[in-house]
mmCIF file of C-alpha atoms and ligand atoms in Angstrom:
data_model
loop_
_atom_site.group_PDB
_atom_site.id
_atom_site.type_symbol
_atom_site.label_atom_id
_atom_site.label_comp_id
_atom_site.label_asym_id
_atom_site.label_seq_id
_atom_site.Cartn_x
_atom_site.Cartn_y
_atom_site.Cartn_z
ATOM 1 C CA MET A 30 74.684 -52.266 -15.819
ATOM 2 C CA GLY A 31 74.227 -49.221 -13.978
ATOM 3 C CA LYS A 32 71.387 -49.408 -10.972
ATOM 4 C CA LEU A 33 69.452 -46.476 -9.776
ATOM 5 C CA LEU A 34 67.073 -46.586 -7.468
ATOM 6 C CA LEU A 35 64.031 -43.975 -6.850
ATOM 7 C CA LYS A 36 63.585 -44.228 -3.331
ATOM 8 C CA SER A 37 60.413 -43.618 -1.726
ATOM 9 C CA VAL A 38 58.344 -42.161 -4.610
ATOM 10 C CA SER A 39 54.474 -41.828 -4.838
ATOM 11 C CA THR A 40 52.796 -43.168 -7.766
ATOM 12 C CA ILE A 41 49.883 -41.499 -9.521
ATOM 13 C CA ASP A 42 47.467 -43.328 -7.300
ATOM 14 C CA GLY A 43 49.021 -42.520 -4.045
ATOM 15 C CA LYS A 44 51.574 -45.400 -3.017
ATOM 16 C CA GLU A 45 54.974 -45.122 -1.503
ATOM 17 C CA VAL A 46 57.207 -47.695 -3.690
ATOM 18 C CA ASP A 47 60.742 -48.086 -4.556
ATOM 19 C CA ILE A 48 61.338 -48.032 -8.281
ATOM 20 C CA LEU A 49 64.732 -50.037 -9.720
ATOM 21 C CA VAL A 50 66.336 -49.026 -12.533
ATOM 22 C CA THR A 51 68.784 -51.317 -13.992
ATOM 23 C CA GLY A 52 70.582 -50.377 -17.332
ATOM 24 C CA ASN A 53 67.712 -48.380 -19.465
ATOM 25 C CA ARG A 54 64.731 -50.379 -17.900
ATOM 26 C CA ILE A 55 62.465 -50.527 -14.834
ATOM 27 C CA SER A 56 63.830 -53.699 -13.291
ATOM 28 C CA ARG A 57 61.655 -53.714 -10.311
ATOM 29 C CA ILE A 58 58.795 -51.569 -8.453
ATOM 30 C CA SER A 59 58.031 -52.548 -4.830
ATOM 31 C CA GLU A 60 56.266 -51.134 -1.959
ATOM 32 C CA HIS A 61 58.743 -48.806 -0.280
ATOM 33 C CA ASN A 62 60.922 -50.870 2.229
ATOM 34 C CA ALA A 63 63.894 -48.825 3.693
ATOM 35 C CA GLN A 64 65.827 -52.071 4.554
ATOM 36 C CA GLU A 65 65.098 -53.903 1.458
ATOM 37 C CA ALA A 66 65.754 -50.618 -0.500
ATOM 38 C CA ASP A 67 69.405 -50.775 0.936
ATOM 39 C CA ARG A 68 70.072 -54.027 0.026
ATOM 40 C CA MET A 69 69.157 -53.363 -3.863
ATOM 41 C CA GLY A 70 72.626 -52.548 -4.419
ATOM 42 C CA ALA A 71 72.081 -49.683 -6.269
ATOM 43 C CA ASP A 72 74.861 -47.564 -7.390
ATOM 44 C CA ARG A 73 72.679 -44.371 -7.295
ATOM 45 C CA ILE A 74 69.906 -43.496 -4.994
ATOM 46 C CA LEU A 75 67.432 -40.467 -5.129
ATOM 47 C CA ASP A 76 65.400 -39.838 -2.206
ATOM 48 C CA CYS A 77 61.993 -39.059 -3.838
ATOM 49 C CA ARG A 78 60.156 -38.284 -0.839
ATOM 50 C CA GLY A 79 57.318 -35.741 -1.855
ATOM 51 C CA LYS A 80 57.786 -36.663 -5.773
ATOM 52 C CA VAL A 81 55.484 -38.560 -7.735
ATOM 53 C CA ALA A 82 56.348 -40.511 -10.675
ATOM 54 C CA VAL A 83 54.994 -40.083 -14.087
ATOM 55 C CA PRO A 84 55.873 -41.630 -17.426
ATOM 56 C CA GLY A 85 57.738 -38.898 -19.336
ATOM 57 C CA PHE A 86 55.735 -37.493 -22.108
ATOM 58 C CA ILE A 87 55.845 -38.566 -25.953
ATOM 59 C CA ASN A 88 55.741 -35.377 -28.050
ATOM 60 C CA MET A 89 54.255 -36.710 -31.241
ATOM 61 C CA HIS A 90 54.459 -33.977 -33.569
ATOM 62 C CA THR A 91 57.005 -31.024 -33.461
ATOM 63 C CA HIS A 92 59.498 -29.334 -35.380
ATOM 64 C CA THR A 93 62.397 -28.919 -32.698
ATOM 65 C CA ALA A 94 64.728 -26.044 -34.055
ATOM 66 C CA MET A 95 61.468 -23.772 -34.679
ATOM 67 C CA THR A 96 62.283 -22.774 -31.420
ATOM 68 C CA MET A 97 64.351 -20.118 -32.857
ATOM 69 C CA MET A 98 61.225 -18.795 -34.323
ATOM 70 C CA ARG A 99 59.510 -18.522 -31.167
ATOM 71 C CA GLY A 100 57.303 -15.267 -31.486
ATOM 72 C CA VAL A 101 58.289 -14.528 -34.782
ATOM 73 C CA CYS A 102 55.003 -14.159 -36.641
ATOM 74 C CA GLU A 103 51.991 -13.102 -34.342
ATOM 75 C CA ASP A 104 48.529 -12.528 -34.664
ATOM 76 C CA GLU A 105 48.583 -13.883 -38.085
ATOM 77 C CA TYR A 106 46.792 -16.086 -40.883
ATOM 78 C CA LEU A 107 48.631 -19.635 -41.413
ATOM 79 C CA GLN A 108 49.389 -18.715 -45.193
ATOM 80 C CA ASN A 109 50.921 -15.278 -43.900
ATOM 81 C CA TRP A 110 52.983 -17.392 -41.084
ATOM 82 C CA LEU A 111 54.105 -19.767 -43.592
ATOM 83 C CA ASN A 112 55.587 -17.281 -45.958
ATOM 84 C CA ILE A 113 57.353 -15.694 -43.050
ATOM 85 C CA VAL A 114 58.630 -18.889 -41.590
ATOM 86 C CA TRP A 115 59.495 -20.196 -45.017
ATOM 87 C CA ALA A 116 61.667 -17.170 -45.876
ATOM 88 C CA ILE A 117 63.691 -17.707 -42.509
ATOM 89 C CA GLU A 118 64.190 -21.327 -43.205
ATOM 90 C CA SER A 119 65.741 -20.514 -46.516
ATOM 91 C CA ARG A 120 68.502 -19.140 -44.081
ATOM 92 C CA LEU A 121 68.987 -22.101 -41.909
ATOM 93 C CA SER A 122 72.247 -23.499 -41.093
ATOM 94 C CA ASP A 123 73.653 -26.622 -39.511
ATOM 95 C CA GLU A 124 74.618 -24.627 -36.469
ATOM 96 C CA ILE A 125 71.010 -22.925 -35.893
ATOM 97 C CA ILE A 126 69.463 -26.501 -36.380
ATOM 98 C CA TYR A 127 72.017 -27.556 -33.546
ATOM 99 C CA TRP A 128 71.595 -24.808 -30.938
ATOM 100 C CA GLY A 129 67.776 -24.734 -31.991
ATOM 101 C CA THR A 130 67.076 -28.478 -31.504
ATOM 102 C CA LYS A 131 69.092 -28.182 -28.184
ATOM 103 C CA LEU A 132 66.986 -25.531 -27.279
ATOM 104 C CA ALA A 133 63.806 -27.628 -27.725
ATOM 105 C CA ILE A 134 65.244 -30.214 -25.762
ATOM 106 C CA LEU A 135 66.078 -28.178 -22.837
ATOM 107 C CA GLU A 136 62.384 -26.976 -23.055
ATOM 108 C CA MET A 137 61.341 -30.253 -23.257
ATOM 109 C CA PHE A 138 63.161 -31.684 -20.437
ATOM 110 C CA LYS A 139 62.178 -28.901 -18.258
ATOM 111 C CA THR A 140 58.577 -29.478 -19.099
ATOM 112 C CA GLY A 141 58.646 -33.221 -18.659
ATOM 113 C CA THR A 142 59.083 -34.732 -22.352
ATOM 114 C CA THR A 143 61.205 -37.691 -22.535
ATOM 115 C CA CYS A 144 60.692 -38.624 -26.560
ATOM 116 C CA PHE A 145 59.376 -36.616 -29.637
ATOM 117 C CA LEU A 146 58.605 -37.385 -33.141
ATOM 118 C CA ASP A 147 60.326 -34.885 -35.170
ATOM 119 C CA MET A 148 59.747 -33.035 -38.818
ATOM 120 C CA TYR A 149 62.474 -30.805 -39.864
ATOM 121 C CA TRP A 150 65.618 -30.091 -42.116
ATOM 122 C CA ARG A 151 69.121 -31.011 -41.928
ATOM 123 C CA VAL A 152 68.485 -34.050 -39.491
ATOM 124 C CA PRO A 153 72.202 -34.913 -38.774
ATOM 125 C CA ALA A 154 72.608 -31.585 -36.936
ATOM 126 C CA ALA A 155 69.257 -32.465 -34.855
ATOM 127 C CA VAL A 156 70.513 -35.987 -34.201
ATOM 128 C CA ARG A 157 73.773 -34.537 -32.491
ATOM 129 C CA ALA A 158 71.827 -32.477 -30.386
ATOM 130 C CA SER A 159 69.340 -35.343 -29.427
ATOM 131 C CA GLU A 160 72.597 -37.859 -28.863
ATOM 132 C CA GLU A 161 74.203 -35.400 -26.503
ATOM 133 C CA MET A 162 71.409 -34.036 -24.513
ATOM 134 C CA GLY A 163 70.423 -37.804 -23.976
ATOM 135 C CA ILE A 164 66.860 -37.447 -25.089
ATOM 136 C CA ARG A 165 64.880 -40.221 -27.194
ATOM 137 C CA ALA A 166 63.871 -39.224 -30.358
ATOM 138 C CA PHE A 167 62.630 -39.852 -33.718
ATOM 139 C CA HIS A 168 63.957 -37.728 -36.204
ATOM 140 C CA THR A 169 62.254 -37.647 -39.909
ATOM 141 C CA TYR A 170 63.538 -37.101 -43.273
ATOM 142 C CA ASN A 171 61.211 -34.704 -44.578
ATOM 143 C CA PHE A 172 60.132 -34.559 -48.088
ATOM 144 C CA LEU A 173 58.737 -31.045 -49.430
ATOM 145 C CA ASP A 174 59.197 -31.106 -53.223
ATOM 146 C CA ASN A 175 56.869 -28.421 -54.400
ATOM 147 C CA PHE A 176 56.099 -31.097 -57.488
ATOM 148 C CA ASP A 177 59.637 -29.992 -58.943
ATOM 149 C CA ALA A 178 61.253 -33.079 -60.831
ATOM 150 C CA GLU A 179 64.596 -32.297 -59.744
ATOM 151 C CA THR A 180 63.721 -31.911 -55.974
ATOM 152 C CA ILE A 181 61.888 -35.155 -56.091
ATOM 153 C CA ALA A 182 64.992 -37.107 -57.425
ATOM 154 C CA ARG A 183 67.099 -35.562 -54.917
ATOM 155 C CA GLN A 184 64.958 -35.957 -51.649
ATOM 156 C CA GLN A 185 64.847 -39.653 -52.696
ATOM 157 C CA ARG A 186 68.639 -39.803 -52.667
ATOM 158 C CA GLU A 187 69.262 -38.077 -49.379
ATOM 159 C CA CYS A 188 66.697 -40.194 -47.630
ATOM 160 C CA ILE A 189 68.661 -43.232 -48.664
ATOM 161 C CA ALA A 190 72.072 -41.495 -47.342
ATOM 162 C CA LEU A 191 70.360 -40.245 -44.211
ATOM 163 C CA PHE A 192 69.243 -44.023 -43.591
ATOM 164 C CA GLU A 193 72.285 -45.576 -44.289
ATOM 165 C CA GLU A 194 74.133 -43.121 -41.883
ATOM 166 C CA SER A 195 71.322 -43.531 -39.096
ATOM 167 C CA LYS A 196 72.444 -47.279 -38.841
ATOM 168 C CA LYS A 197 75.403 -45.249 -36.869
ATOM 169 C CA TRP A 198 73.119 -43.298 -34.395
ATOM 170 C CA PRO A 199 72.533 -44.741 -30.831
ATOM 171 C CA GLU A 200 69.857 -47.063 -30.096
ATOM 172 C CA ARG A 201 67.759 -44.305 -28.495
ATOM 173 C CA VAL A 202 67.702 -42.101 -31.573
ATOM 174 C CA LYS A 203 65.718 -43.296 -34.412
ATOM 175 C CA MET A 204 64.873 -42.522 -38.050
ATOM 176 C CA GLY A 205 61.626 -41.911 -39.577
ATOM 177 C CA VAL A 206 60.212 -40.692 -42.891
ATOM 178 C CA SER A 207 57.932 -37.758 -43.108
ATOM 179 C CA VAL A 208 55.994 -35.966 -46.069
ATOM 180 C CA HIS A 209 55.078 -32.255 -45.384
ATOM 181 C CA SER A 210 51.742 -33.049 -46.595
ATOM 182 C CA ASP A 211 49.946 -33.348 -49.859
ATOM 183 C CA TYR A 212 49.895 -29.667 -51.024
ATOM 184 C CA THR A 213 53.578 -29.693 -51.126
ATOM 185 C CA VAL A 214 54.921 -33.156 -51.977
ATOM 186 C CA SER A 215 54.285 -34.745 -55.174
ATOM 187 C CA GLU A 216 52.050 -38.225 -55.766
ATOM 188 C CA GLU A 217 55.341 -39.819 -56.673
ATOM 189 C CA ASN A 218 57.067 -39.187 -53.501
ATOM 190 C CA LEU A 219 54.240 -39.646 -51.100
ATOM 191 C CA VAL A 220 54.219 -42.887 -52.159
ATOM 192 C CA TRP A 221 57.917 -43.474 -52.570
ATOM 193 C CA ALA A 222 58.839 -42.302 -48.907
ATOM 194 C CA LYS A 223 55.794 -44.639 -47.687
ATOM 195 C CA ASN A 224 57.263 -47.469 -49.246
ATOM 196 C CA PHE A 225 60.802 -46.629 -48.200
ATOM 197 C CA ALA A 226 59.521 -46.649 -44.733
ATOM 198 C CA ARG A 227 58.027 -49.733 -45.248
ATOM 199 C CA GLU A 228 60.912 -51.586 -46.644
ATOM 200 C CA ASN A 229 62.887 -50.324 -43.752
ATOM 201 C CA GLY A 230 60.389 -50.593 -40.584
ATOM 202 C CA LEU A 231 60.305 -46.873 -40.351
ATOM 203 C CA VAL A 232 57.575 -44.692 -38.906
ATOM 204 C CA TYR A 233 55.985 -42.327 -41.732
ATOM 205 C CA THR A 234 54.565 -38.931 -40.876
ATOM 206 C CA SER A 235 52.567 -36.124 -42.380
ATOM 207 C CA HIS A 236 50.355 -33.057 -41.662
ATOM 208 C CA LEU A 237 46.728 -33.725 -42.954
ATOM 209 C CA ALA A 238 43.233 -31.739 -42.898
ATOM 210 C CA GLU A 239 44.901 -29.254 -40.455
ATOM 211 C CA THR A 240 42.782 -26.213 -42.153
ATOM 212 C CA ALA A 241 39.258 -25.997 -43.823
ATOM 213 C CA ALA A 242 41.182 -24.465 -46.760
ATOM 214 C CA GLU A 243 43.402 -27.346 -47.425
ATOM 215 C CA THR A 244 40.797 -29.626 -47.177
ATOM 216 C CA HIS A 245 38.670 -27.979 -49.860
ATOM 217 C CA GLU A 246 41.453 -27.406 -52.139
ATOM 218 C CA ASP A 247 41.928 -31.513 -52.366
ATOM 219 C CA GLU A 248 38.107 -31.715 -52.939
ATOM 220 C CA VAL A 249 38.639 -29.418 -56.112
ATOM 221 C CA LYS A 250 41.940 -30.870 -57.030
ATOM 222 C CA PHE A 251 41.105 -34.533 -56.338
ATOM 223 C CA GLY A 252 37.568 -34.696 -56.184
ATOM 224 C CA MET A 253 38.246 -36.098 -52.240
ATOM 225 C CA THR A 254 39.558 -35.205 -49.062
ATOM 226 C CA PRO A 255 43.027 -35.379 -48.057
ATOM 227 C CA ALA A 256 42.461 -38.557 -45.838
ATOM 228 C CA GLN A 257 40.918 -40.230 -49.012
ATOM 229 C CA HIS A 258 43.521 -39.125 -51.100
ATOM 230 C CA PHE A 259 46.183 -40.609 -48.746
ATOM 231 C CA ASP A 260 44.274 -43.851 -48.692
ATOM 232 C CA LYS A 261 43.994 -43.725 -52.421
ATOM 233 C CA LEU A 262 47.765 -43.769 -52.546
ATOM 234 C CA GLY A 263 47.878 -46.806 -50.122
ATOM 235 C CA LEU A 264 49.486 -44.438 -47.815
ATOM 236 C CA LEU A 265 47.612 -45.445 -44.323
ATOM 237 C CA ASP A 266 48.242 -48.502 -42.213
ATOM 238 C CA GLU A 267 49.578 -48.762 -38.531
ATOM 239 C CA ARG A 268 52.725 -47.098 -38.804
ATOM 240 C CA THR A 269 51.231 -44.090 -40.276
ATOM 241 C CA ILE A 270 51.079 -40.776 -37.874
ATOM 242 C CA LEU A 271 48.784 -37.993 -38.987
ATOM 243 C CA ALA A 272 49.309 -34.502 -37.579
ATOM 244 C CA HIS A 273 46.262 -32.495 -37.039
ATOM 245 C CA GLY A 274 43.205 -34.333 -38.592
ATOM 246 C CA VAL A 275 41.007 -31.259 -37.473
ATOM 247 C CA TRP A 276 38.587 -31.192 -40.677
ATOM 248 C CA LEU A 277 38.050 -35.121 -40.995
ATOM 249 C CA THR A 278 34.707 -36.064 -42.127
ATOM 250 C CA PRO A 279 32.773 -39.201 -40.648
ATOM 251 C CA SER A 280 33.590 -41.283 -43.171
ATOM 252 C CA ASP A 281 37.298 -40.160 -42.966
ATOM 253 C CA VAL A 282 37.221 -41.103 -39.349
ATOM 254 C CA LYS A 283 35.763 -44.789 -40.050
ATOM 255 C CA MET A 284 38.535 -45.196 -42.760
ATOM 256 C CA LEU A 285 41.291 -44.027 -40.627
ATOM 257 C CA GLY A 286 40.002 -46.246 -37.662
ATOM 258 C CA GLU A 287 39.888 -49.265 -40.111
ATOM 259 C CA ARG A 288 43.496 -48.575 -41.230
ATOM 260 C CA GLY A 289 44.882 -48.214 -37.901
ATOM 261 C CA VAL A 290 46.411 -45.148 -38.340
ATOM 262 C CA THR A 291 47.585 -42.606 -35.297
ATOM 263 C CA VAL A 292 46.184 -39.084 -35.477
ATOM 264 C CA VAL A 293 48.156 -36.389 -33.227
ATOM 265 C CA HIS A 294 46.405 -33.469 -31.910
ATOM 266 C CA ASN A 295 48.286 -30.252 -31.753
ATOM 267 C CA ILE A 296 45.599 -28.180 -30.008
ATOM 268 C CA ASN A 297 47.400 -25.122 -28.963
ATOM 269 C CA SER A 298 48.807 -24.716 -32.571
ATOM 270 C CA ASN A 299 45.240 -25.144 -33.834
ATOM 271 C CA LEU A 300 43.637 -22.605 -31.635
ATOM 272 C CA LYS A 301 46.545 -20.250 -32.154
ATOM 273 C CA LEU A 302 46.534 -20.348 -35.865
ATOM 274 C CA SER A 303 42.590 -20.497 -35.787
ATOM 275 C CA SER A 304 43.076 -23.756 -37.814
ATOM 276 C CA GLY A 305 40.063 -25.036 -36.012
ATOM 277 C CA TYR A 306 39.244 -26.845 -32.554
ATOM 278 C CA LYS A 307 36.402 -29.321 -32.950
ATOM 279 C CA PHE A 308 38.485 -32.127 -32.911
ATOM 280 C CA LYS A 309 36.851 -35.455 -33.219
ATOM 281 C CA TYR A 310 38.751 -37.397 -30.378
ATOM 282 C CA CYS A 311 35.706 -39.522 -29.146
ATOM 283 C CA GLU A 312 34.748 -40.098 -32.857
ATOM 284 C CA LEU A 313 38.432 -41.224 -33.571
ATOM 285 C CA ARG A 314 39.032 -43.336 -30.464
ATOM 286 C CA ASP A 315 35.945 -45.151 -31.086
ATOM 287 C CA ALA A 316 36.579 -45.742 -34.524
ATOM 288 C CA GLY A 317 39.841 -47.621 -33.501
ATOM 289 C CA VAL A 318 42.257 -44.534 -34.109
ATOM 290 C CA ASN A 319 45.059 -44.055 -31.873
ATOM 291 C CA VAL A 320 44.937 -40.733 -30.699
ATOM 292 C CA CYS A 321 48.288 -39.173 -29.497
ATOM 293 C CA LEU A 322 49.174 -35.286 -28.312
ATOM 294 C CA GLY A 323 51.842 -32.903 -29.874
ATOM 295 C CA THR A 324 52.778 -29.660 -29.496
ATOM 296 C CA ASP A 325 53.624 -28.433 -33.142
ATOM 297 C CA GLY A 326 56.592 -26.148 -33.556
ATOM 298 C CA ALA A 327 57.241 -23.642 -31.370
ATOM 299 C CA ALA A 328 56.604 -20.709 -34.115
ATOM 300 C CA SER A 329 52.960 -21.404 -34.118
ATOM 301 C CA SER A 330 52.362 -22.821 -30.393
ATOM 302 C CA ASN A 331 55.252 -20.984 -28.705
ATOM 303 C CA ASN A 332 56.049 -23.723 -26.499
ATOM 304 C CA LEU A 333 56.609 -27.090 -26.489
ATOM 305 C CA ASP A 334 54.835 -27.748 -23.038
ATOM 306 C CA MET A 335 53.001 -31.234 -22.906
ATOM 307 C CA ARG A 336 51.178 -30.517 -19.816
ATOM 308 C CA GLU A 337 49.961 -27.439 -21.052
ATOM 309 C CA ALA A 338 48.621 -29.041 -24.105
ATOM 310 C CA MET A 339 46.740 -31.819 -22.216
ATOM 311 C CA LYS A 340 45.062 -29.067 -20.089
ATOM 312 C CA THR A 341 43.794 -27.056 -23.262
ATOM 313 C CA MET A 342 42.892 -30.338 -24.731
ATOM 314 C CA SER A 343 40.940 -31.466 -21.856
ATOM 315 C CA LEU A 344 39.298 -27.773 -21.593
ATOM 316 C CA VAL A 345 38.524 -27.533 -25.310
ATOM 317 C CA GLN A 346 36.926 -31.034 -25.850
ATOM 318 C CA LYS A 347 34.666 -30.174 -22.499
ATOM 319 C CA ALA A 348 33.679 -26.936 -24.148
ATOM 320 C CA TRP A 349 32.783 -27.657 -27.569
ATOM 321 C CA ARG A 350 30.870 -30.842 -26.815
ATOM 322 C CA GLU A 351 29.185 -29.561 -23.793
ATOM 323 C CA ASP A 352 30.333 -32.575 -21.800
ATOM 324 C CA PRO A 353 32.415 -32.500 -18.931
ATOM 325 C CA THR A 354 32.858 -36.230 -18.778
ATOM 326 C CA VAL A 355 34.169 -36.644 -22.327
ATOM 327 C CA LEU A 356 38.197 -37.138 -21.614
ATOM 328 C CA PRO A 357 38.575 -38.521 -18.027
ATOM 329 C CA LEU A 358 42.078 -37.262 -16.526
ATOM 330 C CA CYS A 359 43.571 -41.030 -16.682
ATOM 331 C CA ARG A 360 42.703 -41.377 -20.774
ATOM 332 C CA LEU A 361 44.121 -37.827 -21.027
ATOM 333 C CA MET A 362 47.680 -38.948 -19.685
ATOM 334 C CA GLU A 363 47.428 -42.225 -22.059
ATOM 335 C CA VAL A 364 47.025 -39.669 -24.734
ATOM 336 C CA ALA A 365 50.242 -37.787 -24.096
ATOM 337 C CA THR A 366 52.198 -40.836 -23.066
ATOM 338 C CA SER A 367 51.371 -44.858 -23.860
ATOM 339 C CA ASN A 368 49.081 -43.856 -26.987
ATOM 340 C CA GLY A 369 52.755 -42.029 -28.402
ATOM 341 C CA ALA A 370 54.640 -45.034 -27.804
ATOM 342 C CA ARG A 371 51.978 -47.608 -29.240
ATOM 343 C CA ALA A 372 52.683 -45.555 -32.340
ATOM 344 C CA LEU A 373 56.409 -45.610 -32.272
ATOM 345 C CA GLY A 374 56.678 -49.364 -31.133
ATOM 346 C CA ILE A 375 58.468 -48.355 -28.227
ATOM 347 C CA ASP A 376 58.408 -49.717 -24.253
ATOM 348 C CA ALA A 377 57.662 -46.629 -22.853
ATOM 349 C CA GLY A 378 54.911 -44.205 -21.793
ATOM 350 C CA CYS A 379 54.028 -46.163 -18.693
ATOM 351 C CA ILE A 380 55.459 -46.862 -15.329
ATOM 352 C CA GLU A 381 55.962 -50.821 -14.990
ATOM 353 C CA GLU A 382 58.575 -53.733 -14.770
ATOM 354 C CA GLY A 383 60.291 -54.105 -17.965
ATOM 355 C CA SER A 384 59.325 -51.005 -19.509
ATOM 356 C CA LEU A 385 61.934 -48.480 -20.439
ATOM 357 C CA ALA A 386 63.212 -45.996 -17.879
ATOM 358 C CA ASP A 387 61.664 -42.932 -18.855
ATOM 359 C CA ILE A 388 60.168 -41.109 -15.775
ATOM 360 C CA ALA A 389 59.466 -37.927 -14.778
ATOM 361 C CA LEU A 390 59.402 -36.756 -10.810
ATOM 362 C CA VAL A 391 56.911 -34.277 -10.182
ATOM 363 C CA ASP A 392 57.602 -32.228 -6.865
ATOM 364 C CA LYS A 393 54.265 -31.978 -4.784
ATOM 365 C CA ARG A 394 55.822 -29.403 -2.378
ATOM 366 C CA SER A 395 53.878 -26.454 -3.907
ATOM 367 C CA GLU A 396 50.405 -24.634 -3.589
ATOM 368 C CA ALA A 397 49.114 -26.334 -6.544
ATOM 369 C CA PHE A 398 49.318 -29.575 -4.933
ATOM 370 C CA VAL A 399 47.257 -28.875 -1.847
ATOM 371 C CA PRO A 400 44.723 -30.114 -0.772
ATOM 372 C CA ASP A 401 45.546 -33.477 -2.375
ATOM 373 C CA PHE A 402 42.155 -34.947 -3.470
ATOM 374 C CA ASN A 403 43.263 -35.495 -6.987
ATOM 375 C CA PHE A 404 46.786 -35.652 -8.291
ATOM 376 C CA LEU A 405 46.248 -35.762 -11.914
ATOM 377 C CA GLY A 406 43.801 -32.894 -11.425
ATOM 378 C CA ASN A 407 46.218 -30.848 -9.682
ATOM 379 C CA PHE A 408 48.824 -31.886 -11.672
ATOM 380 C CA ILE A 409 47.219 -30.801 -15.248
ATOM 381 C CA PHE A 410 44.816 -27.928 -13.894
ATOM 382 C CA SER A 411 46.576 -26.529 -10.950
ATOM 383 C CA ALA A 412 50.236 -26.724 -11.247
ATOM 384 C CA ASN A 413 52.410 -25.227 -13.984
ATOM 385 C CA SER A 414 55.066 -27.208 -15.633
ATOM 386 C CA SER A 415 57.889 -25.902 -13.163
ATOM 387 C CA CYS A 416 56.807 -28.868 -10.940
ATOM 388 C CA PHE A 417 58.922 -31.211 -12.443
ATOM 389 C CA ASP A 418 61.972 -31.676 -10.765
ATOM 390 C CA THR A 419 64.000 -34.559 -12.216
ATOM 391 C CA LEU A 420 63.727 -36.256 -15.583
ATOM 392 C CA ILE A 421 65.265 -39.710 -16.405
ATOM 393 C CA VAL A 422 65.553 -41.083 -19.918
ATOM 394 C CA ASP A 423 66.816 -44.116 -20.935
ATOM 395 C CA GLY A 424 68.179 -44.915 -17.550
ATOM 396 C CA ASN A 425 69.945 -41.613 -17.436
ATOM 397 C CA VAL A 426 69.084 -38.471 -15.180
ATOM 398 C CA VAL A 427 68.837 -35.771 -17.542
ATOM 399 C CA MET A 428 67.558 -33.138 -15.315
ATOM 400 C CA GLU A 429 68.138 -33.041 -11.391
ATOM 401 C CA ASN A 430 66.516 -30.254 -8.912
ATOM 402 C CA ARG A 431 65.305 -28.446 -12.546
ATOM 403 C CA LYS A 432 69.049 -28.281 -13.822
ATOM 404 C CA VAL A 433 70.029 -29.593 -17.192
ATOM 405 C CA ALA A 434 73.785 -29.996 -18.175
ATOM 406 C CA GLY A 435 74.889 -26.855 -20.455
ATOM 407 C CA GLU A 436 71.527 -24.963 -20.173
ATOM 408 C CA ASP A 437 73.455 -21.638 -19.953
ATOM 409 C CA GLU A 438 75.663 -22.650 -23.304
ATOM 410 C CA ILE A 439 72.389 -23.364 -24.720
ATOM 411 C CA LEU A 440 70.632 -19.920 -24.244
ATOM 412 C CA GLU A 441 73.799 -18.316 -25.027
ATOM 413 C CA ASN A 442 74.318 -19.627 -28.361
ATOM 414 C CA ALA A 443 70.639 -19.587 -29.260
ATOM 415 C CA ASN A 444 70.431 -15.526 -28.608
ATOM 416 C CA ARG A 445 73.797 -15.084 -30.404
ATOM 417 C CA LEU A 446 72.297 -16.872 -33.531
ATOM 418 C CA LEU A 447 69.407 -15.007 -33.352
ATOM 419 C CA LYS A 448 71.128 -11.674 -33.837
ATOM 420 C CA GLU A 449 73.394 -12.702 -36.455
ATOM 421 C CA THR A 450 71.110 -14.899 -38.573
ATOM 422 C CA ILE A 451 67.433 -14.922 -37.927
ATOM 423 C CA LYS A 452 66.749 -11.301 -37.275
ATOM 424 C CA LYS A 453 68.765 -10.313 -40.477
HETATM 425 ZN ZN1 LIG B 13 53.603 -29.293 -38.146
#
């Protein structure tokens, strides 16, 4: 097994340590000692003076290849936005998904993300992109049947076939199951997909309570909130991950806590589409819900930058609650890292011996980090994501000095496809 040594690297709380990575895990963290570091027998040594090791971000809700629709529809309501997006999606090809996913992963690497949970189409093409670029990924088979009987049956067959295929994927890339929402997916498939996920130990994810209109529609149609509807169908447990949850009622929050679900906040997307911003972070956390962070797709949030999402989440929580103490920086980091790992069932999201080596190195040599009263304060509020210098995923260096292998080719192909297909 290869050994990689991060020599003389700072921790978030300012200690200088040596971090040894053996294979894909962190095998040792010790106080920096030059002689001892030389004796560790590393195949590769990175001199990390001036850099801080932070856990790589886990983006818990995105639609990766929507990077190809970045900026496609500005200043519109969600429904108009969806109509434009769905029209383009009817022309998607494997090639667009492949290069769009690579474009997304390139952006994630540059902004410190080492793992993501994806909800999108043509999964094998996206998986190929994740495999080749070396990111940790959960790609979900996505149900969206519009209540059509033929589509309902076809999607079940496709999900089973994908699961068979997923057995050949590398350990780093896993399959999950997603349902778009209860306003686009039949009850039959909401339940079928959850049962399939349960039987095969897969995560299950959905959009839920994103807008007031959606919540109102469920009240008219089913006489209950979207969360109650999911609960009635038996869809909620520790392996269920709900994106948005902006419009949850106090009794929804209590019930979601009892079921032990995860809720993913996507603040930039919610703000931009005017879906709502009074996300009940404290109430959800106190009820026992695992709260995580996502960016949503680049067509709505325009980027996949988790550090920026953290900053917005913090500012908006402080603002609407009129309470600056509401979300301490170390808790905010957990929302963007270890909480996601917990939901996905992986040993990542923190830098400790035994955990997966998914590490971002932040270069402190810039004006944003001077003076150095509080590293996390500088990192989240002062810097921008160009502070990420090096990224390690599963023990492999996937970005060094902000360079990612093949990045020019990715930009060229994405631009070519934009002209050939998307803009047509
Ligand atoms: Zn979404």
